[in-house]
PDB file of C-alpha atoms in Angstrom:
ATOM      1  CA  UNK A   1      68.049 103.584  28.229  1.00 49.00           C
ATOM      2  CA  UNK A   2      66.587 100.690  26.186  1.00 50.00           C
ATOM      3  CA  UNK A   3      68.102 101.404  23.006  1.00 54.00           C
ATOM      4  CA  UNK A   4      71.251 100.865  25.293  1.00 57.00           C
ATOM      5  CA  UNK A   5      70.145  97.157  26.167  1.00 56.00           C
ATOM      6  CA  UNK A   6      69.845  96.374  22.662  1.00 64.00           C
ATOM      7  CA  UNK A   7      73.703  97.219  22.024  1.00 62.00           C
ATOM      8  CA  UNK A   8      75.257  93.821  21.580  1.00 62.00           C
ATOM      9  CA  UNK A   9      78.652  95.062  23.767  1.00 63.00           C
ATOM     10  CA  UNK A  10      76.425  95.855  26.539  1.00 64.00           C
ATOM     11  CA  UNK A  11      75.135  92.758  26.695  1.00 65.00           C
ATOM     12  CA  UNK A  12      78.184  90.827  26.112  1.00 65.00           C
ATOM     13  CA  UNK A  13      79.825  93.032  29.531  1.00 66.00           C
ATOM     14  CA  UNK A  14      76.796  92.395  30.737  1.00 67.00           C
ATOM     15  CA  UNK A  15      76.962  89.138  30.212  1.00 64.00           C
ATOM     16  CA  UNK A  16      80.383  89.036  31.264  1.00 74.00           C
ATOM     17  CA  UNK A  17      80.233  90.902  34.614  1.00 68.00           C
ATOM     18  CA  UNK A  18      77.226  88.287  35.471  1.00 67.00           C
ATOM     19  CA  UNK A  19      78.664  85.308  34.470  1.00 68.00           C
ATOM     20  CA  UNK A  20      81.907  86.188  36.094  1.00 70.00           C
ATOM     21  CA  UNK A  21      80.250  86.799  39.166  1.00 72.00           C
ATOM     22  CA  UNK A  22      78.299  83.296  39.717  1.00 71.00           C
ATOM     23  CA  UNK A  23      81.654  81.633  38.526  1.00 70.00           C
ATOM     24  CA  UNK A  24      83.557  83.572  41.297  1.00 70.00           C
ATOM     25  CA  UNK A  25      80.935  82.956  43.759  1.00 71.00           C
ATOM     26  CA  UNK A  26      81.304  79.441  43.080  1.00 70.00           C
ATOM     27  CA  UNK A  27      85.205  79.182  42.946  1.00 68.00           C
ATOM     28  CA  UNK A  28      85.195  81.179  46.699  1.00 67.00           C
ATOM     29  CA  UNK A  29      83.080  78.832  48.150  1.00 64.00           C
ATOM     30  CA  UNK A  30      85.522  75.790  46.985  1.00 64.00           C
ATOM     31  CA  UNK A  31      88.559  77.506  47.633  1.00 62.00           C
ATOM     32  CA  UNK A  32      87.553  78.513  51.336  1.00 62.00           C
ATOM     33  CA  UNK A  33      87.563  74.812  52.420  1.00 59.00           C
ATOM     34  CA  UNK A  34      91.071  74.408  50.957  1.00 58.00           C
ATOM     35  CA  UNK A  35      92.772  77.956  51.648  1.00 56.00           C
ATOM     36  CA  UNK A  36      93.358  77.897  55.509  1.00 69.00           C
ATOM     37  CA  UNK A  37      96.070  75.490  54.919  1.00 83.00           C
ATOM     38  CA  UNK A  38      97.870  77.500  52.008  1.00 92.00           C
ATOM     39  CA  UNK A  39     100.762  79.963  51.875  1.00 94.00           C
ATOM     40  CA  UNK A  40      99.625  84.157  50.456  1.00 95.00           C
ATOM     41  CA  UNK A  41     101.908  82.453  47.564  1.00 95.00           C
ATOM     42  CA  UNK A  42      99.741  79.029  46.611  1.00 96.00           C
ATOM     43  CA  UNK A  43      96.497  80.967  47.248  1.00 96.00           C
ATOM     44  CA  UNK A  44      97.843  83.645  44.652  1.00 97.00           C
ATOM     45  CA  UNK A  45      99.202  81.493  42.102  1.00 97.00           C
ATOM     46  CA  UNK A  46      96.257  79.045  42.539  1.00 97.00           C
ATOM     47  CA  UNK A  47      93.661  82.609  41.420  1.00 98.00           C
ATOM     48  CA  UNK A  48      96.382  83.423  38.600  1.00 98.00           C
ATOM     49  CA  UNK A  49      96.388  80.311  37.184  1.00 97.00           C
ATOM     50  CA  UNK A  50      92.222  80.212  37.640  1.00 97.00           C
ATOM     51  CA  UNK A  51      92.040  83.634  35.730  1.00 97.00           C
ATOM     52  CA  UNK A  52      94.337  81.992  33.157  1.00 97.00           C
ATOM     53  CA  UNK A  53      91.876  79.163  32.570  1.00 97.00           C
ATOM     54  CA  UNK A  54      89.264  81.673  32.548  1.00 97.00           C
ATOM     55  CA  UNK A  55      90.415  83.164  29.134  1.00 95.00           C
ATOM     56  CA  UNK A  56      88.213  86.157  29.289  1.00 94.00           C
ATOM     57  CA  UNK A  57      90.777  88.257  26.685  1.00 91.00           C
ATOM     58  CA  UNK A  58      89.140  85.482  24.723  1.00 91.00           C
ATOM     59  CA  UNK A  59      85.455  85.991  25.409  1.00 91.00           C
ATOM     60  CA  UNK A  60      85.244  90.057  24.712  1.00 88.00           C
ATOM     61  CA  UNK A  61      85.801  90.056  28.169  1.00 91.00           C
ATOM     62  CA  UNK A  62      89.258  91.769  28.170  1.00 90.00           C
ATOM     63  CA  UNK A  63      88.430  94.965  31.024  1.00 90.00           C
ATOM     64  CA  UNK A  64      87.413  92.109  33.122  1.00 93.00           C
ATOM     65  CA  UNK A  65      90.232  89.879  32.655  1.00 94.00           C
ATOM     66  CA  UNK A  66      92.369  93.036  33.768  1.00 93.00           C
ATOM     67  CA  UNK A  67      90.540  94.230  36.666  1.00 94.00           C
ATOM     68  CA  UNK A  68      90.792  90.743  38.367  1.00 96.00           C
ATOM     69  CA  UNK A  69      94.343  90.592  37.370  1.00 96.00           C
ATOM     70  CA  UNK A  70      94.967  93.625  39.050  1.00 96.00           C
ATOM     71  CA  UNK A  71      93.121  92.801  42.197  1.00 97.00           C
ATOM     72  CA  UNK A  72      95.196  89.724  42.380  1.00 98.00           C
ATOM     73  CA  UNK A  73      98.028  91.339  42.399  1.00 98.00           C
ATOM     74  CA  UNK A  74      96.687  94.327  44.919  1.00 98.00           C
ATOM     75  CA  UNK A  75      95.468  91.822  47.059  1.00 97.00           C
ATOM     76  CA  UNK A  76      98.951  89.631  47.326  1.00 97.00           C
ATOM     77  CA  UNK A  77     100.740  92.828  48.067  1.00 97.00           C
ATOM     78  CA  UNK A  78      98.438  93.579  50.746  1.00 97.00           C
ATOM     79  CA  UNK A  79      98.529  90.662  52.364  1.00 96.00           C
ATOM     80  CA  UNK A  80     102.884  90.315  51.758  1.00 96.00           C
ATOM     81  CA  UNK A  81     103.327  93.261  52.605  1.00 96.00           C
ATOM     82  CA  UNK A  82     100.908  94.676  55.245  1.00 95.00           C
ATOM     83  CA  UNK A  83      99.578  97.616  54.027  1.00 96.00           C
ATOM     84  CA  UNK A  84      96.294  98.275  51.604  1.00 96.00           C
ATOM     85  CA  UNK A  85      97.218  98.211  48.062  1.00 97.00           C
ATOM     86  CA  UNK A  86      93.560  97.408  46.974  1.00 96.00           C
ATOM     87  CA  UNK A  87      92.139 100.650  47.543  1.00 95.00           C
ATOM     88  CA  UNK A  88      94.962 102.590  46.190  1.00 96.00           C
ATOM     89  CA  UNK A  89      95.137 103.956  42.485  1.00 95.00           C
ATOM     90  CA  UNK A  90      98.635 103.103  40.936  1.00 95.00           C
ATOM     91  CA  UNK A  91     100.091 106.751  41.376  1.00 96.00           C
ATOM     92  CA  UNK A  92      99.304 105.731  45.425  1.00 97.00           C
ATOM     93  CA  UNK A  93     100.968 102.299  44.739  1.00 97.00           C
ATOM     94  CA  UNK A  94     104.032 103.770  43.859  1.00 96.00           C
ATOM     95  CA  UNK A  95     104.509 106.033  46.234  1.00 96.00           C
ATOM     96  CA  UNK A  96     103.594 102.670  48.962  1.00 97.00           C
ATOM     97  CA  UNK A  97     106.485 100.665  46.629  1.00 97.00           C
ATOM     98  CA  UNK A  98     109.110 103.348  47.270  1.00 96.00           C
ATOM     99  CA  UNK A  99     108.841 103.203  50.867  1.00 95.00           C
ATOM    100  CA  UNK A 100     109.376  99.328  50.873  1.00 95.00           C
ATOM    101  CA  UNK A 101     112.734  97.694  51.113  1.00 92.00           C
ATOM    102  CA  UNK A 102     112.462  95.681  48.329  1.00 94.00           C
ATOM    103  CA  UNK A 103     115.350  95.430  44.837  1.00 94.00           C
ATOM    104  CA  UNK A 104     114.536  98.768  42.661  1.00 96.00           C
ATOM    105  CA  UNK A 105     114.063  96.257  39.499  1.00 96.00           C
ATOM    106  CA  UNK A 106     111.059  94.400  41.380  1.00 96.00           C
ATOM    107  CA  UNK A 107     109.617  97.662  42.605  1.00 97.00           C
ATOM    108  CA  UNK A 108     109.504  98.527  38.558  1.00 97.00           C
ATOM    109  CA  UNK A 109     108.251  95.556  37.290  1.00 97.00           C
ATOM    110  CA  UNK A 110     105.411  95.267  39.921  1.00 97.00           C
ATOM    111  CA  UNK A 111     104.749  99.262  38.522  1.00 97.00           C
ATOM    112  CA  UNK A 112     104.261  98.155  35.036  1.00 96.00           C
ATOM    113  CA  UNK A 113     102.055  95.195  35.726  1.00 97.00           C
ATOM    114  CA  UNK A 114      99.984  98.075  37.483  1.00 96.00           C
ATOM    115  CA  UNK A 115     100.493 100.058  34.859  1.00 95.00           C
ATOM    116  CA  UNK A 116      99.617  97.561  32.266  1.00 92.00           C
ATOM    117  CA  UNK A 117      96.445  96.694  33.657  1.00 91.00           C
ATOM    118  CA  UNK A 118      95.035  99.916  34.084  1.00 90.00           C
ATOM    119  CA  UNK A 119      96.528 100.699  30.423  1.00 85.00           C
ATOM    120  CA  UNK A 120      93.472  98.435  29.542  1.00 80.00           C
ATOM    121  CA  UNK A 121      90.959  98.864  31.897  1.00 73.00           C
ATOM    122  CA  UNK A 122      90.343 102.031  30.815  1.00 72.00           C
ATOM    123  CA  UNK A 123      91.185 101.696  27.262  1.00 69.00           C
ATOM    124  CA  UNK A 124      88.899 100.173  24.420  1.00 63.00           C
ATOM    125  CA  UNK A 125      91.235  97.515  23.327  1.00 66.00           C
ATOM    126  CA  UNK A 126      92.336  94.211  22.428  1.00 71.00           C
ATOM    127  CA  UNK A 127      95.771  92.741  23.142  1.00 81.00           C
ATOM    128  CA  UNK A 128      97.989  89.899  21.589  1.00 86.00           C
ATOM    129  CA  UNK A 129      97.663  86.363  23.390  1.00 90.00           C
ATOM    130  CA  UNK A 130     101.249  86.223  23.751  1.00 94.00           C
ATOM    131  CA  UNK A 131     101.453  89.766  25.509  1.00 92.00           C
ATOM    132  CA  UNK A 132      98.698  88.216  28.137  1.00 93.00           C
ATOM    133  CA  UNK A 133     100.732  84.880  28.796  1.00 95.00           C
ATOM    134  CA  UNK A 134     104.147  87.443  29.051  1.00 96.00           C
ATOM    135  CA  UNK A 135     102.026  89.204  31.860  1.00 96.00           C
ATOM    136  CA  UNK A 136     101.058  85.716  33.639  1.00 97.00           C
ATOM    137  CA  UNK A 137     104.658  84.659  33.797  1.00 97.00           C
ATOM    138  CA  UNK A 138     105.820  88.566  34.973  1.00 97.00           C
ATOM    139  CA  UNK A 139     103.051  88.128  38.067  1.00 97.00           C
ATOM    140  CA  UNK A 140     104.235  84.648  38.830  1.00 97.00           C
ATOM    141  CA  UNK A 141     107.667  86.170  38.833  1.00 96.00           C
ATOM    142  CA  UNK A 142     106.680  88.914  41.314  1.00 97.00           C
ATOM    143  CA  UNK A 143     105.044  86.487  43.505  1.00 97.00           C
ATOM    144  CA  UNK A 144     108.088  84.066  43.706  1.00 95.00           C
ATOM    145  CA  UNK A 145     110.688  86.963  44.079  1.00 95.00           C
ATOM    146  CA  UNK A 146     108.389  88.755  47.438  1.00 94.00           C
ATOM    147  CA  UNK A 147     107.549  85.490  48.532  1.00 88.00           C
ATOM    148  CA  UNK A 148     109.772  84.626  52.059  1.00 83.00           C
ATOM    149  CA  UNK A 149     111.406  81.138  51.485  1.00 75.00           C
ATOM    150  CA  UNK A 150     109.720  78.298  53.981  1.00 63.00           C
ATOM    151  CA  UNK A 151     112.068  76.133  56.001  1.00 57.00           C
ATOM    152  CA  UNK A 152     110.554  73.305  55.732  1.00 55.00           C
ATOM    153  CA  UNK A 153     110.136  71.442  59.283  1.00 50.00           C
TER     154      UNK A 153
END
């Protein structure tokens, strides 16, 4: 168990998954005061864009970086659309997507973001920058599409 210590990627996701955690803790407790007055679709585009500052593809951090990007996007759907997407595996997702009434080419893009973060999750790899920044622009896409349109008063 000690030799495992001394292996310099568990201490960098160690490292990671701590640091990540006292960052959160702090962002939380600064976004509460502001949040009660924001839309699902401000709150969610205000944690992509945090995780995008965050650049933890660029710190080794990459499993991390995709786990919070995937419970952003869980947790928007849950809240847009009323039913538990966060403790649901993807296969369960899809089934949940197919019962909505929402345009077949949304219902597949809002797959393969699932799909693409669990691709890494559970893989040992690295991806291209510009493959991240396509994937920030595809959520931000989802968002605005499932998003209902304010009248403004």
């Amino acid at each position: 168990m000690v030799s495992g210590l001394r292996d310099p990627q568990n201490i960098g996701n160690l490292w990671c998954a701590v640091r990540s955690k006292k960052v959160k803790a702090r962002r939380r407790a600064r976004q509460r005061s502001m949040d009660f007055q924001k839309s699902l679709q401000e709150i969610t585009v205000d944690q992509i864009e945090l995780l995008r500052q965050d650049e933890l593809w660029r710190k080794d951090c990459l499993q991390e970086h995709f786990v919070r990007f995937s419970h952003i996007l869980r947790s928007y759907l849950t809240g847009r659309f009323g039913l538990s997407f966060l403790d649901k595996t993807t296969e369960q997702s899809k089934l949940i997507l197919a019962g909505l009434s929402i345009d077949n080419d949304l219902r597949e893009n809002i797959l393969q973001l699932l799909e693409s973060a669990d691709m890494v999750k559970f893989a040992d790899s690295s991806i291209d920058d510009r493959y991240i920044f396509v994937l920030f622009e595809e959520l931000i896409n989802v968002i605005n599409r499932t998003s209902p349109i304010l009248e403004e008063s």
